[in-house]
mmCIF file with all atom_site columns, C-alpha atoms in Angstrom:
data_model
loop_
_atom_site.group_PDB
_atom_site.id
_atom_site.type_symbol
_atom_site.label_atom_id
_atom_site.label_alt_id
_atom_site.label_comp_id
_atom_site.label_asym_id
_atom_site.label_entity_id
_atom_site.label_seq_id
_atom_site.pdbx_PDB_ins_code
_atom_site.Cartn_x
_atom_site.Cartn_y
_atom_site.Cartn_z
_atom_site.occupancy
_atom_site.B_iso_or_equiv
_atom_site.pdbx_formal_charge
_atom_site.auth_seq_id
_atom_site.auth_comp_id
_atom_site.auth_asym_id
_atom_site.auth_atom_id
_atom_site.pdbx_PDB_model_num
ATOM 1   C CA . MET A 1 1   ? 109.727 104.109 128.645 1.00 0.00 ? 333 MET A CA 1
ATOM 2   C CA . SER A 1 2   ? 107.786 106.104 126.062 1.00 0.00 ? 334 SER A CA 1
ATOM 3   C CA . LYS A 1 3   ? 105.065 108.597 126.930 1.00 0.00 ? 335 LYS A CA 1
ATOM 4   C CA . ALA A 1 4   ? 102.584 106.545 124.882 1.00 0.00 ? 336 ALA A CA 1
ATOM 5   C CA . LYS A 1 5   ? 103.283 103.405 126.930 1.00 0.00 ? 337 LYS A CA 1
ATOM 6   C CA . ASP A 1 6   ? 103.007 105.373 130.172 1.00 0.00 ? 338 ASP A CA 1
ATOM 7   C CA . LYS A 1 7   ? 99.679  106.773 128.974 1.00 0.00 ? 339 LYS A CA 1
ATOM 8   C CA . GLY A 1 8   ? 98.404  103.260 128.216 1.00 0.00 ? 340 GLY A CA 1
ATOM 9   C CA . LYS A 1 9   ? 99.539  101.973 131.607 1.00 0.00 ? 341 LYS A CA 1
ATOM 10  C CA . ARG A 1 10  ? 97.720  104.819 133.349 1.00 0.00 ? 342 ARG A CA 1
ATOM 11  C CA . LEU A 1 11  ? 94.425  103.826 131.698 1.00 0.00 ? 343 LEU A CA 1
ATOM 12  C CA . GLU A 1 12  ? 94.971  100.138 132.500 1.00 0.00 ? 344 GLU A CA 1
ATOM 13  C CA . SER A 1 13  ? 95.677  100.976 136.154 1.00 0.00 ? 345 SER A CA 1
ATOM 14  C CA . TYR A 1 14  ? 92.658  103.282 136.259 1.00 0.00 ? 346 TYR A CA 1
ATOM 15  C CA . VAL A 1 15  ? 90.334  100.563 134.896 1.00 0.00 ? 347 VAL A CA 1
ATOM 16  C CA . ALA A 1 16  ? 91.659  98.039  137.416 1.00 0.00 ? 348 ALA A CA 1
ATOM 17  C CA . LYS A 1 17  ? 91.077  100.554 140.223 1.00 0.00 ? 349 LYS A CA 1
ATOM 18  C CA . VAL A 1 18  ? 87.491  101.190 139.054 1.00 0.00 ? 350 VAL A CA 1
ATOM 19  C CA . PHE A 1 19  ? 86.763  97.455  139.306 1.00 0.00 ? 351 PHE A CA 1
ATOM 20  C CA . GLN A 1 20  ? 88.484  97.255  142.697 1.00 0.00 ? 352 GLN A CA 1
ATOM 21  C CA . GLU A 1 21  ? 86.459  100.128 144.134 1.00 0.00 ? 353 GLU A CA 1
ATOM 22  C CA . SER A 1 22  ? 83.159  99.222  142.436 1.00 0.00 ? 354 SER A CA 1
ATOM 23  C CA . PHE A 1 23  ? 83.138  95.580  143.520 1.00 0.00 ? 355 PHE A CA 1
ATOM 24  C CA . GLY A 1 24  ? 85.187  95.655  146.724 1.00 0.00 ? 356 GLY A CA 1
ATOM 25  C CA . LEU A 1 25  ? 88.078  93.797  145.119 1.00 0.00 ? 357 LEU A CA 1
ATOM 26  C CA . THR A 1 26  ? 91.717  94.007  146.154 1.00 0.00 ? 358 THR A CA 1
ATOM 27  C CA . LYS A 1 27  ? 94.838  94.560  144.072 1.00 0.00 ? 359 LYS A CA 1
ATOM 28  C CA . TYR A 1 28  ? 95.318  90.816  144.381 1.00 0.00 ? 360 TYR A CA 1
ATOM 29  C CA . ASP A 1 29  ? 91.896  90.191  142.768 1.00 0.00 ? 361 ASP A CA 1
ATOM 30  C CA . VAL A 1 30  ? 92.266  92.597  139.833 1.00 0.00 ? 362 VAL A CA 1
ATOM 31  C CA . HIS A 1 31  ? 95.196  94.643  138.573 1.00 0.00 ? 363 HIS A CA 1
ATOM 32  C CA . ARG A 1 32  ? 96.951  95.898  135.492 1.00 0.00 ? 364 ARG A CA 1
ATOM 33  C CA . ASN A 1 33  ? 98.451  92.970  133.612 1.00 0.00 ? 365 ASN A CA 1
ATOM 34  C CA . GLN A 1 34  ? 102.208 93.287  134.126 1.00 0.00 ? 366 GLN A CA 1
ATOM 35  C CA . THR A 1 35  ? 102.838 91.618  130.754 1.00 0.00 ? 367 THR A CA 1
ATOM 36  C CA . SER A 1 36  ? 100.411 93.921  128.935 1.00 0.00 ? 368 SER A CA 1
ATOM 37  C CA . GLY A 1 37  ? 101.421 94.093  125.312 1.00 0.00 ? 369 GLY A CA 1
ATOM 38  C CA . ASN A 1 38  ? 102.987 90.621  125.280 1.00 0.00 ? 370 ASN A CA 1
ATOM 39  C CA . PHE A 1 39  ? 100.415 88.901  123.078 1.00 0.00 ? 371 PHE A CA 1
ATOM 40  C CA . HIS A 1 40  ? 101.761 85.401  123.697 1.00 0.00 ? 372 HIS A CA 1
ATOM 41  C CA . THR A 1 41  ? 101.319 85.201  127.458 1.00 0.00 ? 373 THR A CA 1
ATOM 42  C CA . GLU A 1 42  ? 98.342  87.352  128.353 1.00 0.00 ? 374 GLU A CA 1
ATOM 43  C CA . PHE A 1 43  ? 94.667  87.970  127.780 1.00 0.00 ? 375 PHE A CA 1
ATOM 44  C CA . GLY A 1 44  ? 93.912  91.666  127.809 1.00 0.00 ? 376 GLY A CA 1
ATOM 45  C CA . ASP A 1 45  ? 95.347  94.559  129.757 1.00 0.00 ? 377 ASP A CA 1
ATOM 46  C CA . VAL A 1 46  ? 93.570  94.067  133.096 1.00 0.00 ? 378 VAL A CA 1
ATOM 47  C CA . TRP A 1 47  ? 93.965  90.787  134.972 1.00 0.00 ? 379 TRP A CA 1
ATOM 48  C CA . PHE A 1 48  ? 91.223  89.193  137.103 1.00 0.00 ? 380 PHE A CA 1
ATOM 49  C CA . ARG A 1 49  ? 92.157  86.408  139.508 1.00 0.00 ? 381 ARG A CA 1
ATOM 50  C CA . THR A 1 50  ? 88.690  84.869  139.790 1.00 0.00 ? 382 THR A CA 1
ATOM 51  C CA . PHE A 1 51  ? 86.518  86.118  136.962 1.00 0.00 ? 383 PHE A CA 1
ATOM 52  C CA . PRO A 1 52  ? 86.824  85.269  133.257 1.00 0.00 ? 384 PRO A CA 1
ATOM 53  C CA . ILE A 1 53  ? 86.992  88.833  131.930 1.00 0.00 ? 385 ILE A CA 1
ATOM 54  C CA . ILE A 1 54  ? 89.176  90.258  129.176 1.00 0.00 ? 386 ILE A CA 1
ATOM 55  C CA . ILE A 1 55  ? 89.587  94.028  129.016 1.00 0.00 ? 387 ILE A CA 1
ATOM 56  C CA . GLU A 1 56  ? 91.606  95.698  126.292 1.00 0.00 ? 388 GLU A CA 1
ATOM 57  C CA . CYS A 1 57  ? 92.496  99.357  126.982 1.00 0.00 ? 389 CYS A CA 1
ATOM 58  C CA . LYS A 1 58  ? 93.428  101.978 124.401 1.00 0.00 ? 390 LYS A CA 1
ATOM 59  C CA . ASN A 1 59  ? 94.416  105.460 125.534 1.00 0.00 ? 391 ASN A CA 1
ATOM 60  C CA . GLN A 1 60  ? 95.178  107.118 122.220 1.00 0.00 ? 392 GLN A CA 1
ATOM 61  C CA . GLU A 1 61  ? 94.385  110.337 120.438 1.00 0.00 ? 393 GLU A CA 1
ATOM 62  C CA . SER A 1 62  ? 93.837  108.716 117.030 1.00 0.00 ? 394 SER A CA 1
ATOM 63  C CA . TRP A 1 63  ? 90.106  107.982 117.415 1.00 0.00 ? 395 TRP A CA 1
ATOM 64  C CA . LYS A 1 64  ? 87.153  110.343 117.120 1.00 0.00 ? 396 LYS A CA 1
ATOM 65  C CA . TYR A 1 65  ? 83.632  110.091 118.546 1.00 0.00 ? 397 TYR A CA 1
ATOM 66  C CA . LYS A 1 66  ? 82.273  109.268 115.089 1.00 0.00 ? 398 LYS A CA 1
ATOM 67  C CA . HIS A 1 67  ? 84.429  106.115 115.180 1.00 0.00 ? 399 HIS A CA 1
ATOM 68  C CA . LEU A 1 68  ? 82.468  104.958 118.230 1.00 0.00 ? 400 LEU A CA 1
ATOM 69  C CA . LEU A 1 69  ? 79.149  105.547 116.493 1.00 0.00 ? 401 LEU A CA 1
ATOM 70  C CA . THR A 1 70  ? 80.133  104.023 113.157 1.00 0.00 ? 402 THR A CA 1
ATOM 71  C CA . PHE A 1 71  ? 82.378  101.307 114.590 1.00 0.00 ? 403 PHE A CA 1
ATOM 72  C CA . SER A 1 72  ? 85.112  102.266 112.148 1.00 0.00 ? 404 SER A CA 1
ATOM 73  C CA . LYS A 1 73  ? 88.910  102.391 112.355 1.00 0.00 ? 405 LYS A CA 1
ATOM 74  C CA . PRO A 1 74  ? 90.640  102.470 114.763 1.00 0.00 ? 406 PRO A CA 1
ATOM 75  C CA . ILE A 1 75  ? 87.830  101.198 117.054 1.00 0.00 ? 407 ILE A CA 1
ATOM 76  C CA . GLN A 1 76  ? 87.087  98.295  114.731 1.00 0.00 ? 408 GLN A CA 1
ATOM 77  C CA . TYR A 1 77  ? 90.776  97.363  114.563 1.00 0.00 ? 409 TYR A CA 1
ATOM 78  C CA . TRP A 1 78  ? 91.082  97.368  118.371 1.00 0.00 ? 410 TRP A CA 1
ATOM 79  C CA . TRP A 1 79  ? 87.856  95.368  118.703 1.00 0.00 ? 411 TRP A CA 1
ATOM 80  C CA . ASN A 1 80  ? 89.198  92.731  116.302 1.00 0.00 ? 412 ASN A CA 1
ATOM 81  C CA . GLN A 1 81  ? 92.421  92.623  118.317 1.00 0.00 ? 413 GLN A CA 1
ATOM 82  C CA . LEU A 1 82  ? 90.319  91.980  121.436 1.00 0.00 ? 414 LEU A CA 1
ATOM 83  C CA . LEU A 1 83  ? 88.343  89.216  119.682 1.00 0.00 ? 415 LEU A CA 1
ATOM 84  C CA . LYS A 1 84  ? 91.606  87.426  118.845 1.00 0.00 ? 416 LYS A CA 1
ATOM 85  C CA . ASP A 1 85  ? 92.414  87.335  122.579 1.00 0.00 ? 417 ASP A CA 1
ATOM 86  C CA . VAL A 1 86  ? 88.875  86.143  123.308 1.00 0.00 ? 418 VAL A CA 1
ATOM 87  C CA . GLU A 1 87  ? 89.181  83.274  120.826 1.00 0.00 ? 419 GLU A CA 1
ATOM 88  C CA . ARG A 1 88  ? 92.547  82.228  122.245 1.00 0.00 ? 420 ARG A CA 1
ATOM 89  C CA . TYR A 1 89  ? 91.062  82.383  125.767 1.00 0.00 ? 421 TYR A CA 1
ATOM 90  C CA . ARG A 1 90  ? 88.186  80.117  124.690 1.00 0.00 ? 422 ARG A CA 1
ATOM 91  C CA . LEU A 1 91  ? 90.549  77.621  123.101 1.00 0.00 ? 423 LEU A CA 1
ATOM 92  C CA . GLU A 1 92  ? 93.087  77.525  125.919 1.00 0.00 ? 424 GLU A CA 1
ATOM 93  C CA . LEU A 1 93  ? 90.801  77.771  128.960 1.00 0.00 ? 425 LEU A CA 1
ATOM 94  C CA . LYS A 1 94  ? 87.563  76.290  127.563 1.00 0.00 ? 426 LYS A CA 1
ATOM 95  C CA . ILE A 1 95  ? 85.555  79.136  129.114 1.00 0.00 ? 427 ILE A CA 1
ATOM 96  C CA . GLU A 1 96  ? 83.458  81.879  127.533 1.00 0.00 ? 428 GLU A CA 1
ATOM 97  C CA . PRO A 1 97  ? 84.823  85.165  128.927 1.00 0.00 ? 429 PRO A CA 1
ATOM 98  C CA . LEU A 1 98  ? 83.106  88.481  129.333 1.00 0.00 ? 430 LEU A CA 1
ATOM 99  C CA . TYR A 1 99  ? 85.037  91.048  127.294 1.00 0.00 ? 431 TYR A CA 1
ATOM 100 C CA . MET A 1 100 ? 85.158  94.770  126.672 1.00 0.00 ? 432 MET A CA 1
ATOM 101 C CA . LEU A 1 101 ? 87.211  97.462  125.007 1.00 0.00 ? 433 LEU A CA 1
ATOM 102 C CA . VAL A 1 102 ? 87.920  100.626 127.010 1.00 0.00 ? 434 VAL A CA 1
ATOM 103 C CA . VAL A 1 103 ? 88.965  103.695 125.019 1.00 0.00 ? 435 VAL A CA 1
ATOM 104 C CA . SER A 1 104 ? 90.103  107.094 126.184 1.00 0.00 ? 436 SER A CA 1
ATOM 105 C CA . LYS A 1 105 ? 91.979  110.174 125.071 1.00 0.00 ? 437 LYS A CA 1
ATOM 106 C CA . ASN A 1 106 ? 93.382  113.220 126.827 1.00 0.00 ? 438 ASN A CA 1
ATOM 107 C CA . ARG A 1 107 ? 90.891  115.247 128.849 1.00 0.00 ? 439 ARG A CA 1
ATOM 108 C CA . GLU A 1 108 ? 87.922  113.197 127.604 1.00 0.00 ? 440 GLU A CA 1
ATOM 109 C CA . PRO A 1 109 ? 85.606  110.626 129.207 1.00 0.00 ? 441 PRO A CA 1
ATOM 110 C CA . LYS A 1 110 ? 86.484  106.950 129.134 1.00 0.00 ? 442 LYS A CA 1
ATOM 111 C CA . TYR A 1 111 ? 84.175  104.611 127.216 1.00 0.00 ? 443 TYR A CA 1
ATOM 112 C CA . ALA A 1 112 ? 83.641  100.883 127.669 1.00 0.00 ? 444 ALA A CA 1
ATOM 113 C CA . ILE A 1 113 ? 82.450  99.020  124.578 1.00 0.00 ? 445 ILE A CA 1
ATOM 114 C CA . MET A 1 114 ? 81.022  95.544  124.773 1.00 0.00 ? 446 MET A CA 1
ATOM 115 C CA . ASP A 1 115 ? 78.800  93.201  122.802 1.00 0.00 ? 447 ASP A CA 1
ATOM 116 C CA . ILE A 1 116 ? 75.619  92.957  124.881 1.00 0.00 ? 448 ILE A CA 1
ATOM 117 C CA . ASN A 1 117 ? 75.023  89.431  123.532 1.00 0.00 ? 449 ASN A CA 1
ATOM 118 C CA . ASN A 1 118 ? 78.198  88.370  125.321 1.00 0.00 ? 450 ASN A CA 1
ATOM 119 C CA . LEU A 1 119 ? 76.337  88.733  128.628 1.00 0.00 ? 451 LEU A CA 1
ATOM 120 C CA . GLN A 1 120 ? 73.960  85.948  127.621 1.00 0.00 ? 452 GLN A CA 1
ATOM 121 C CA . LYS A 1 121 ? 76.678  83.397  126.985 1.00 0.00 ? 453 LYS A CA 1
ATOM 122 C CA . ASN A 1 122 ? 79.519  84.472  129.280 1.00 0.00 ? 454 ASN A CA 1
ATOM 123 C CA . ALA A 1 123 ? 81.217  82.365  131.880 1.00 0.00 ? 455 ALA A CA 1
ATOM 124 C CA . PHE A 1 124 ? 79.420  83.927  134.847 1.00 0.00 ? 456 PHE A CA 1
ATOM 125 C CA . LYS A 1 125 ? 76.760  81.318  134.184 1.00 0.00 ? 457 LYS A CA 1
ATOM 126 C CA . GLN A 1 126 ? 79.465  78.664  134.568 1.00 0.00 ? 458 GLN A CA 1
ATOM 127 C CA . ILE A 1 127 ? 80.760  79.944  137.932 1.00 0.00 ? 459 ILE A CA 1
ATOM 128 C CA . ASP A 1 128 ? 79.525  78.733  141.308 1.00 0.00 ? 460 ASP A CA 1
ATOM 129 C CA . ILE A 1 129 ? 78.851  82.117  142.914 1.00 0.00 ? 461 ILE A CA 1
ATOM 130 C CA . ASP A 1 130 ? 78.869  80.567  146.399 1.00 0.00 ? 462 ASP A CA 1
ATOM 131 C CA . GLN A 1 131 ? 82.559  79.744  145.908 1.00 0.00 ? 463 GLN A CA 1
ATOM 132 C CA . ILE A 1 132 ? 83.536  83.371  145.203 1.00 0.00 ? 464 ILE A CA 1
ATOM 133 C CA . GLN A 1 133 ? 84.295  85.872  147.932 1.00 0.00 ? 465 GLN A CA 1
ATOM 134 C CA . ILE A 1 134 ? 84.092  89.461  146.809 1.00 0.00 ? 466 ILE A CA 1
ATOM 135 C CA . GLY A 1 135 ? 85.411  92.105  149.149 1.00 0.00 ? 467 GLY A CA 1
ATOM 136 C CA . ARG A 1 136 ? 87.169  90.782  152.185 1.00 0.00 ? 468 ARG A CA 1
#
């Protein structure tokens, strides 16, 4: 396996672990998508058993901080890639997911990018919270 793929997997595993620890979830509830990179069978890089969330992770050196501020390539390209997954999710599952892009590079902080308007229309409004058990 290439170093680049290993680097991407490390970020995906890290993001899954952050959600596990932050919300008392188990590895069964949220984990790195084992088919990450297979665009025909997956939605995003981190898989959630109960919640409709799509997270795309990019751990690459090709972006600069100005790309975050100006929403330019490669951030814009990755965001559009994420939106394609979101649209497919909507069509196939008939649910509005929450979605975010997580970007990182060596020895730098990790950033989560999301459209704040997505919070207003996401599927959490469609979920019966009483039916969900977080943290066992």
